[in-house]
Tab-separated table of N, CA and C in Angstrom:
chain	number	residue	atom	x	y	z
I	4	UNK	N	-39.459	177.422	-144.471
I	4	UNK	CA	-38.645	176.348	-145.060
I	4	UNK	C	-37.375	175.205	-144.622
I	5	UNK	N	-37.469	174.299	-145.327
I	5	UNK	CA	-36.243	173.155	-144.671
I	5	UNK	C	-34.900	172.657	-145.109
I	6	UNK	N	-33.809	172.472	-144.970
I	6	UNK	CA	-33.134	171.651	-145.699
I	6	UNK	C	-33.750	172.214	-146.951
I	7	UNK	N	-34.598	170.789	-147.085
I	7	UNK	CA	-34.259	169.862	-148.498
I	7	UNK	C	-34.727	170.374	-148.834
I	8	UNK	N	-35.618	172.023	-148.773
I	8	UNK	CA	-36.078	172.220	-149.636
I	8	UNK	C	-34.867	173.624	-150.236
I	9	UNK	N	-34.266	174.206	-149.149
I	9	UNK	CA	-33.652	175.371	-149.619
I	9	UNK	C	-32.333	174.771	-151.029
I	10	UNK	N	-32.313	173.196	-151.114
I	10	UNK	CA	-31.024	172.612	-151.531
I	10	UNK	C	-32.366	172.332	-153.218
I	11	UNK	N	-33.151	171.900	-152.479
I	11	UNK	CA	-34.281	172.728	-154.358
I	11	UNK	C	-34.152	173.833	-154.794
I	12	UNK	N	-34.201	174.901	-153.947
I	12	UNK	CA	-34.326	175.922	-155.357
I	12	UNK	C	-33.211	176.065	-155.509
I	13	UNK	N	-31.826	175.890	-154.728
I	13	UNK	CA	-30.779	175.759	-155.485
I	13	UNK	C	-30.029	175.632	-156.508
I	14	UNK	N	-31.140	173.711	-156.462
I	14	UNK	CA	-31.161	173.313	-157.432
I	14	UNK	C	-31.865	173.088	-158.749
I	15	UNK	N	-32.676	174.332	-158.519
I	15	UNK	CA	-33.798	175.462	-159.334
I	15	UNK	C	-32.781	176.090	-160.329
I	16	UNK	N	-32.232	177.030	-159.869
I	16	UNK	CA	-31.593	177.825	-160.236
I	16	UNK	C	-30.143	176.894	-160.596
I	17	UNK	N	-29.651	176.281	-161.024
I	17	UNK	CA	-27.973	176.046	-161.368
I	17	UNK	C	-29.792	175.188	-162.232
I	18	UNK	N	-29.824	174.238	-162.353
I	18	UNK	CA	-31.194	174.199	-163.772
I	18	UNK	C	-30.887	174.953	-164.980
I	19	UNK	N	-31.894	175.972	-164.383
I	19	UNK	CA	-32.068	177.221	-165.033
I	19	UNK	C	-31.140	178.099	-165.056
I	20	UNK	N	-29.738	178.110	-164.640
I	20	UNK	CA	-28.451	178.539	-165.047
I	20	UNK	C	-28.083	178.284	-166.250
I	21	UNK	N	-28.139	176.909	-166.348
I	21	UNK	CA	-26.666	176.317	-167.273
I	21	UNK	C	-28.314	176.393	-168.794
I	22	UNK	N	-29.015	175.856	-168.273
I	22	UNK	CA	-30.040	176.670	-169.892
I	22	UNK	C	-29.837	177.680	-170.079
I	23	UNK	N	-29.656	178.824	-169.557
I	23	UNK	CA	-30.159	180.157	-169.550
I	23	UNK	C	-29.235	180.442	-170.450
I	24	UNK	N	-27.948	180.093	-170.252
I	24	UNK	CA	-26.220	179.704	-170.959
I	24	UNK	C	-26.048	179.141	-171.953
I	25	UNK	N	-26.472	178.482	-172.256
I	25	UNK	CA	-26.870	177.575	-173.579
I	25	UNK	C	-26.839	178.129	-174.346
I	26	UNK	N	-28.813	178.477	-174.103
I	26	UNK	CA	-29.674	178.943	-175.166
I	26	UNK	C	-29.136	179.902	-174.922
I	27	UNK	N	-28.342	180.661	-174.532
I	27	UNK	CA	-28.334	182.510	-174.925
I	27	UNK	C	-27.228	182.159	-176.400
I	28	UNK	N	-26.545	181.186	-175.366
I	28	UNK	CA	-25.072	180.563	-176.439
I	28	UNK	C	-25.641	181.075	-178.227
I	29	UNK	N	-26.455	179.651	-178.174
I	29	UNK	CA	-27.466	179.411	-179.135
I	29	UNK	C	-27.395	180.217	-180.014
I	30	UNK	N	-28.458	181.181	-179.033
I	30	UNK	CA	-29.932	182.703	-179.986
I	30	UNK	C	-28.136	183.226	-180.399
I	31	UNK	N	-26.487	183.464	-179.982
I	31	UNK	CA	-25.861	184.563	-180.115
I	31	UNK	C	-25.357	184.003	-181.801
I	32	UNK	N	-25.588	182.815	-182.132
I	32	UNK	CA	-24.850	182.080	-183.068
I	32	UNK	C	-26.092	183.023	-184.129
I	33	UNK	N	-26.990	182.312	-183.878
I	33	UNK	CA	-28.703	183.150	-184.959
I	33	UNK	C	-28.546	184.596	-185.165
I	34	UNK	N	-27.770	185.361	-184.037
I	34	UNK	CA	-28.022	186.496	-184.057
I	34	UNK	C	-26.584	186.842	-185.306
I	35	UNK	N	-25.775	186.245	-185.194
I	35	UNK	CA	-24.689	186.495	-185.781
I	35	UNK	C	-25.253	185.870	-187.558
I	36	UNK	N	-26.008	184.866	-187.465
I	36	UNK	CA	-25.979	184.481	-189.318
I	36	UNK	C	-27.252	185.158	-189.773
I	37	UNK	N	-28.471	186.196	-188.275
I	37	UNK	CA	-29.427	186.525	-189.551
I	37	UNK	C	-29.392	187.926	-188.758
I	38	UNK	N	-29.061	188.953	-187.434
I	38	UNK	CA	-29.193	189.902	-187.544
I	38	UNK	C	-30.165	189.570	-186.789
I	39	UNK	N	-31.087	189.320	-186.653
I	39	UNK	CA	-32.492	190.225	-185.534
I	39	UNK	C	-32.669	191.475	-185.313
I	40	UNK	N	-34.216	192.457	-185.207
I	40	UNK	CA	-33.587	193.461	-184.142
I	40	UNK	C	-33.740	193.486	-183.415
I	41	UNK	N	-33.312	194.725	-182.747
I	41	UNK	CA	-33.344	194.895	-181.067
I	41	UNK	C	-34.915	194.054	-180.414
I	42	UNK	N	-36.033	194.347	-181.192
I	42	UNK	CA	-37.013	194.345	-180.067
I	42	UNK	C	-37.596	193.083	-179.996
I	43	UNK	N	-36.526	191.771	-181.589
I	43	UNK	CA	-36.892	190.549	-181.364
I	43	UNK	C	-35.897	189.608	-180.637
I	44	UNK	N	-34.387	190.442	-180.423
I	44	UNK	CA	-33.421	190.031	-179.498
I	44	UNK	C	-34.162	189.339	-177.935
I	45	UNK	N	-34.900	191.430	-177.552
I	45	UNK	CA	-35.373	191.368	-176.128
I	45	UNK	C	-36.508	190.045	-175.845
I	46	UNK	N	-37.131	189.846	-177.135
I	46	UNK	CA	-38.543	189.630	-177.065
I	46	UNK	C	-38.402	187.544	-176.400
I	47	UNK	N	-36.290	187.163	-177.433
I	47	UNK	CA	-36.305	186.145	-177.234
I	47	UNK	C	-35.708	186.378	-175.099
I	48	UNK	N	-35.204	187.121	-175.305
I	48	UNK	CA	-34.797	186.904	-173.906
I	48	UNK	C	-35.349	186.625	-173.248
I	49	UNK	N	-35.669	187.251	-172.960
I	49	UNK	CA	-37.750	187.225	-172.050
I	49	UNK	C	-37.879	185.478	-172.028
I	50	UNK	N	-37.963	185.559	-173.291
I	50	UNK	CA	-38.642	184.126	-173.403
I	50	UNK	C	-38.251	182.885	-172.708
I	51	UNK	N	-35.996	182.490	-173.547
I	51	UNK	CA	-35.000	181.825	-172.907
I	51	UNK	C	-34.809	181.781	-170.906
I	52	UNK	N	-34.838	183.143	-171.120
I	52	UNK	CA	-35.277	183.029	-169.214
I	52	UNK	C	-35.871	182.511	-168.614
I	53	UNK	N	-37.024	182.844	-169.427
I	53	UNK	CA	-38.699	182.100	-168.494
I	53	UNK	C	-38.620	180.255	-168.805
I	54	UNK	N	-38.153	180.741	-170.049
I	54	UNK	CA	-38.446	178.864	-169.828
I	54	UNK	C	-37.072	177.881	-169.397
I	55	UNK	N	-35.839	178.496	-168.809
I	55	UNK	CA	-34.585	178.075	-167.760
I	55	UNK	C	-35.497	178.482	-166.230
I	56	UNK	N	-36.382	179.297	-166.433
I	56	UNK	CA	-37.150	179.140	-165.255
I	56	UNK	C	-37.973	178.099	-164.462
I	57	UNK	N	-38.879	178.481	-165.498
I	57	UNK	CA	-39.550	177.498	-165.428
I	57	UNK	C	-39.086	175.583	-165.681
I	58	UNK	N	-37.792	175.314	-166.747
I	58	UNK	CA	-37.149	173.821	-166.538
I	58	UNK	C	-36.480	174.015	-165.254
I	59	UNK	N	-35.839	175.384	-164.480
I	59	UNK	CA	-35.570	174.666	-163.074
I	59	UNK	C	-36.285	174.314	-161.900
I	60	UNK	N	-37.287	174.885	-162.462
I	60	UNK	CA	-38.526	174.730	-161.307
I	60	UNK	C	-39.317	173.216	-161.513
I	61	UNK	N	-39.367	172.676	-162.754
I	61	UNK	CA	-39.907	171.262	-163.096
I	61	UNK	C	-39.951	170.677	-163.261
I	62	UNK	N	-37.609	170.092	-162.605
I	62	UNK	CA	-36.950	169.295	-162.942
I	62	UNK	C	-35.876	169.364	-161.791
I	63	UNK	N	-36.565	170.284	-160.502
I	63	UNK	CA	-36.481	170.149	-159.323
I	63	UNK	C	-37.404	170.620	-158.046
I	64	UNK	N	-38.224	170.833	-158.004
I	64	UNK	CA	-39.267	171.042	-156.505
I	64	UNK	C	-40.102	170.055	-156.936
I	65	UNK	N	-40.752	170.034	-155.796
I	65	UNK	CA	-41.603	168.522	-154.905
I	65	UNK	C	-42.040	169.292	-154.067
I	66	UNK	N	-43.211	168.400	-154.040
I	66	UNK	CA	-43.234	168.706	-152.674
I	66	UNK	C	-44.654	170.385	-152.299
I	67	UNK	N	-44.639	170.764	-150.684
I	67	UNK	CA	-44.559	171.604	-149.901
I	67	UNK	C	-45.051	173.007	-150.665
I	68	UNK	N	-45.891	174.277	-150.689
I	68	UNK	CA	-45.128	175.467	-151.269
I	68	UNK	C	-44.053	175.777	-151.585
I	69	UNK	N	-44.839	175.544	-153.597
I	69	UNK	CA	-44.438	175.606	-154.436
I	69	UNK	C	-44.242	176.925	-154.994
I	70	UNK	N	-45.018	177.814	-154.513
I	70	UNK	CA	-44.922	178.817	-154.641
I	70	UNK	C	-44.150	180.161	-154.969
I	71	UNK	N	-43.696	179.524	-153.145
I	71	UNK	CA	-42.615	180.209	-152.589
I	71	UNK	C	-41.364	180.211	-153.124
I	72	UNK	N	-40.912	178.645	-153.128
I	72	UNK	CA	-40.130	178.229	-154.125
I	72	UNK	C	-39.595	178.282	-155.467
I	73	UNK	N	-40.032	178.307	-156.154
I	73	UNK	CA	-40.487	178.510	-157.841
I	73	UNK	C	-40.688	179.955	-157.218
I	74	UNK	N	-40.946	180.673	-156.542
I	74	UNK	CA	-40.655	182.216	-156.608
I	74	UNK	C	-39.358	183.098	-156.565
I	75	UNK	N	-39.130	182.545	-155.571
I	75	UNK	CA	-37.584	182.721	-155.173
I	75	UNK	C	-36.561	181.807	-156.264
I	76	UNK	N	-36.644	180.770	-156.598
I	76	UNK	CA	-35.326	180.032	-158.487
I	76	UNK	C	-36.224	181.579	-158.776
I	77	UNK	N	-37.270	182.272	-159.817
I	77	UNK	CA	-37.152	183.238	-160.934
I	77	UNK	C	-36.832	184.246	-160.096
I	78	UNK	N	-36.382	184.616	-159.200
I	78	UNK	CA	-35.682	185.048	-159.106
I	78	UNK	C	-34.944	185.326	-158.671
I	79	UNK	N	-34.011	184.928	-158.917
I	79	UNK	CA	-32.502	184.041	-158.771
I	79	UNK	C	-32.039	183.702	-160.232
I	80	UNK	N	-32.710	182.998	-160.876
I	80	UNK	CA	-32.520	182.961	-162.380
I	80	UNK	C	-32.183	184.462	-162.728
I	81	UNK	N	-33.374	185.233	-162.682
I	81	UNK	CA	-33.075	186.601	-163.556
I	81	UNK	C	-32.921	187.820	-162.885
I	82	UNK	N	-32.395	187.680	-161.276
I	82	UNK	CA	-31.696	188.311	-161.845
I	82	UNK	C	-30.325	187.872	-161.515
I	83	UNK	N	-29.009	186.789	-162.072
I	83	UNK	CA	-28.273	186.615	-161.874
I	83	UNK	C	-28.415	186.673	-163.628
I	84	UNK	N	-28.838	186.505	-164.265
I	84	UNK	CA	-28.567	186.168	-165.278
I	84	UNK	C	-28.910	187.349	-166.151
I	85	UNK	N	-29.974	188.475	-165.916
I	85	UNK	CA	-29.291	189.629	-165.181
I	85	UNK	C	-28.130	190.159	-165.539
I	86	UNK	N	-27.616	190.007	-164.149
I	86	UNK	CA	-26.240	190.780	-164.035
I	86	UNK	C	-24.529	189.967	-164.542
I	87	UNK	N	-24.815	188.987	-165.225
I	87	UNK	CA	-24.323	188.552	-165.767
I	87	UNK	C	-24.018	189.154	-166.810
I	88	UNK	N	-24.963	189.148	-167.493
I	88	UNK	CA	-25.033	189.735	-169.388
I	88	UNK	C	-24.786	191.543	-169.095
I	89	UNK	N	-25.049	191.617	-167.899
I	89	UNK	CA	-24.399	192.905	-168.014
I	89	UNK	C	-23.439	193.031	-167.178
I	90	UNK	N	-22.982	192.551	-167.004
I	90	UNK	CA	-21.452	192.373	-166.586
I	90	UNK	C	-20.623	192.867	-168.198
I	91	UNK	N	-20.981	191.536	-168.397
I	91	UNK	CA	-19.978	190.880	-169.502
I	91	UNK	C	-19.918	192.322	-171.053
I	92	UNK	N	-21.891	192.826	-170.849
I	92	UNK	CA	-21.708	193.668	-172.134
I	92	UNK	C	-21.045	195.193	-171.195
I	93	UNK	N	-21.259	195.091	-170.039
I	93	UNK	CA	-20.621	196.477	-169.816
I	93	UNK	C	-21.281	197.460	-169.761
I	94	UNK	N	-22.630	196.858	-169.458
I	94	UNK	CA	-24.201	198.567	-169.144
I	94	UNK	C	-25.165	198.088	-167.749
I	95	UNK	N	-25.167	199.123	-167.405
I	95	UNK	CA	-25.701	199.715	-166.334
I	95	UNK	C	-26.148	198.840	-165.479
I	96	UNK	N	-26.341	198.482	-164.486
I	96	UNK	CA	-26.960	196.972	-163.472
I	96	UNK	C	-28.017	196.908	-163.113
I	97	UNK	N	-27.617	198.508	-162.567
I	97	UNK	CA	-28.963	198.726	-161.951
I	97	UNK	C	-29.959	199.959	-162.197
I	98	UNK	N	-30.908	199.412	-163.515
I	98	UNK	CA	-31.043	200.739	-163.666
I	98	UNK	C	-33.211	199.351	-163.033
I	99	UNK	N	-34.365	201.031	-164.401
I	99	UNK	CA	-36.104	200.514	-164.348
I	99	UNK	C	-35.551	199.214	-164.515
I	100	UNK	N	-35.133	198.845	-165.678
I	100	UNK	CA	-35.194	196.945	-166.051
I	100	UNK	C	-34.396	196.184	-165.206
I	101	UNK	N	-33.742	196.811	-164.851
I	101	UNK	CA	-33.188	195.130	-162.964
I	101	UNK	C	-34.323	195.052	-162.581
I	102	UNK	N	-35.431	196.135	-162.269
I	102	UNK	CA	-36.914	195.648	-161.897
I	102	UNK	C	-37.890	194.724	-161.684
I	103	UNK	N	-37.874	195.496	-162.968
I	103	UNK	CA	-38.006	195.112	-163.749
I	103	UNK	C	-38.106	193.563	-164.511
I	104	UNK	N	-37.194	193.508	-164.850
I	104	UNK	CA	-36.603	192.174	-164.781
I	104	UNK	C	-37.018	190.867	-163.369
I	105	UNK	N	-36.776	191.465	-161.935
I	105	UNK	CA	-36.295	191.163	-160.716
I	105	UNK	C	-38.428	190.373	-160.687
I	106	UNK	N	-39.175	190.901	-160.934
I	106	UNK	CA	-40.627	191.260	-160.581
I	106	UNK	C	-41.023	189.933	-161.988
I	107	UNK	N	-40.780	190.533	-162.882
I	107	UNK	CA	-40.682	189.509	-163.491
I	107	UNK	C	-40.589	187.993	-163.204
I	108	UNK	N	-39.176	187.509	-162.770
I	108	UNK	CA	-38.831	186.579	-162.075
I	108	UNK	C	-38.960	186.349	-161.351
I	109	UNK	N	-39.887	187.170	-160.885
I	109	UNK	CA	-40.430	186.261	-159.266
I	109	UNK	C	-42.185	186.202	-160.772
I	110	UNK	N	-42.771	186.175	-160.817
I	110	UNK	CA	-44.429	186.219	-161.010
I	110	UNK	C	-44.145	184.938	-162.477
I	111	UNK	N	-42.952	185.121	-163.303
I	111	UNK	CA	-42.591	183.892	-163.530
I	111	UNK	C	-42.439	181.888	-162.461
I	112	UNK	N	-41.382	182.340	-162.081
I	112	UNK	CA	-41.004	181.183	-161.501
I	112	UNK	C	-42.199	180.860	-159.586
I	113	UNK	N	-42.436	181.776	-159.254
I	113	UNK	CA	-44.417	181.680	-158.602
I	113	UNK	C	-44.780	180.688	-159.360
I	114	UNK	N	-45.365	181.371	-160.652
I	114	UNK	CA	-46.550	180.664	-161.718
I	114	UNK	C	-45.534	178.555	-161.962
I	115	UNK	N	-44.682	178.525	-162.050
I	115	UNK	CA	-43.449	177.724	-162.946
I	115	UNK	C	-43.248	176.867	-161.385
I	116	UNK	N	-43.494	177.246	-160.529
I	116	UNK	CA	-43.585	176.702	-158.939
I	116	UNK	C	-44.608	175.590	-158.636
I	117	UNK	N	-45.552	176.042	-158.931
I	117	UNK	CA	-47.102	175.808	-158.303
I	117	UNK	C	-47.248	174.822	-159.379
I	118	UNK	N	-46.908	175.049	-160.657
I	118	UNK	CA	-47.033	174.093	-161.563
I	118	UNK	C	-46.338	173.104	-162.006
I	119	UNK	N	-45.630	173.281	-161.229
I	119	UNK	CA	-43.829	171.745	-160.329
I	119	UNK	C	-44.653	170.913	-159.418
I	120	UNK	N	-45.068	171.307	-158.631
I	120	UNK	CA	-45.076	170.366	-157.508
I	120	UNK	C	-46.728	170.113	-157.627
I	121	UNK	N	-47.406	170.700	-157.756
I	121	UNK	CA	-48.444	169.616	-159.045
I	121	UNK	C	-48.406	168.754	-159.269
I	122	UNK	N	-47.735	169.008	-160.270
I	122	UNK	CA	-47.170	167.946	-162.054
I	122	UNK	C	-46.893	166.583	-161.077
I	123	UNK	N	-45.645	167.357	-161.057
I	123	UNK	CA	-44.377	166.235	-160.265
I	123	UNK	C	-45.224	165.826	-158.597
I	124	UNK	N	-46.230	165.083	-158.393
I	124	UNK	CA	-46.335	165.047	-157.056
I	124	UNK	C	-45.591	163.353	-155.895
I	125	UNK	N	-45.052	164.026	-154.524
I	125	UNK	CA	-43.718	163.287	-153.954
I	125	UNK	C	-45.463	162.327	-153.653
I	126	UNK	N	-43.945	160.779	-153.960
I	126	UNK	CA	-44.989	159.296	-153.529
I	126	UNK	C	-45.262	159.668	-152.656
């Protein structure tokens, strides 16, 4: 990977994190209003993180190695959001769910990166 590729990945991570933080804030208001069950909260949390990865990849990645840049973007977005929210909640950071989140983020990022570079071809 070259310097420009690293910039794309960092840009994707930042865009994904910003989207994720805004979406979680909006969802927290919905949770306060409607008090959905824990299962609903977990599903929406995964959806928000997946959408954040896709948005980060789609609006940042182009060129070659979309799978690799996407996988890195997805991994870091999932890991950083997991760590931030676990620390805020005072939860145990390193657990089985941490590893599952990391693997899921890597997979979502890989797929999103492939889609992003094929839809947004460089001229």
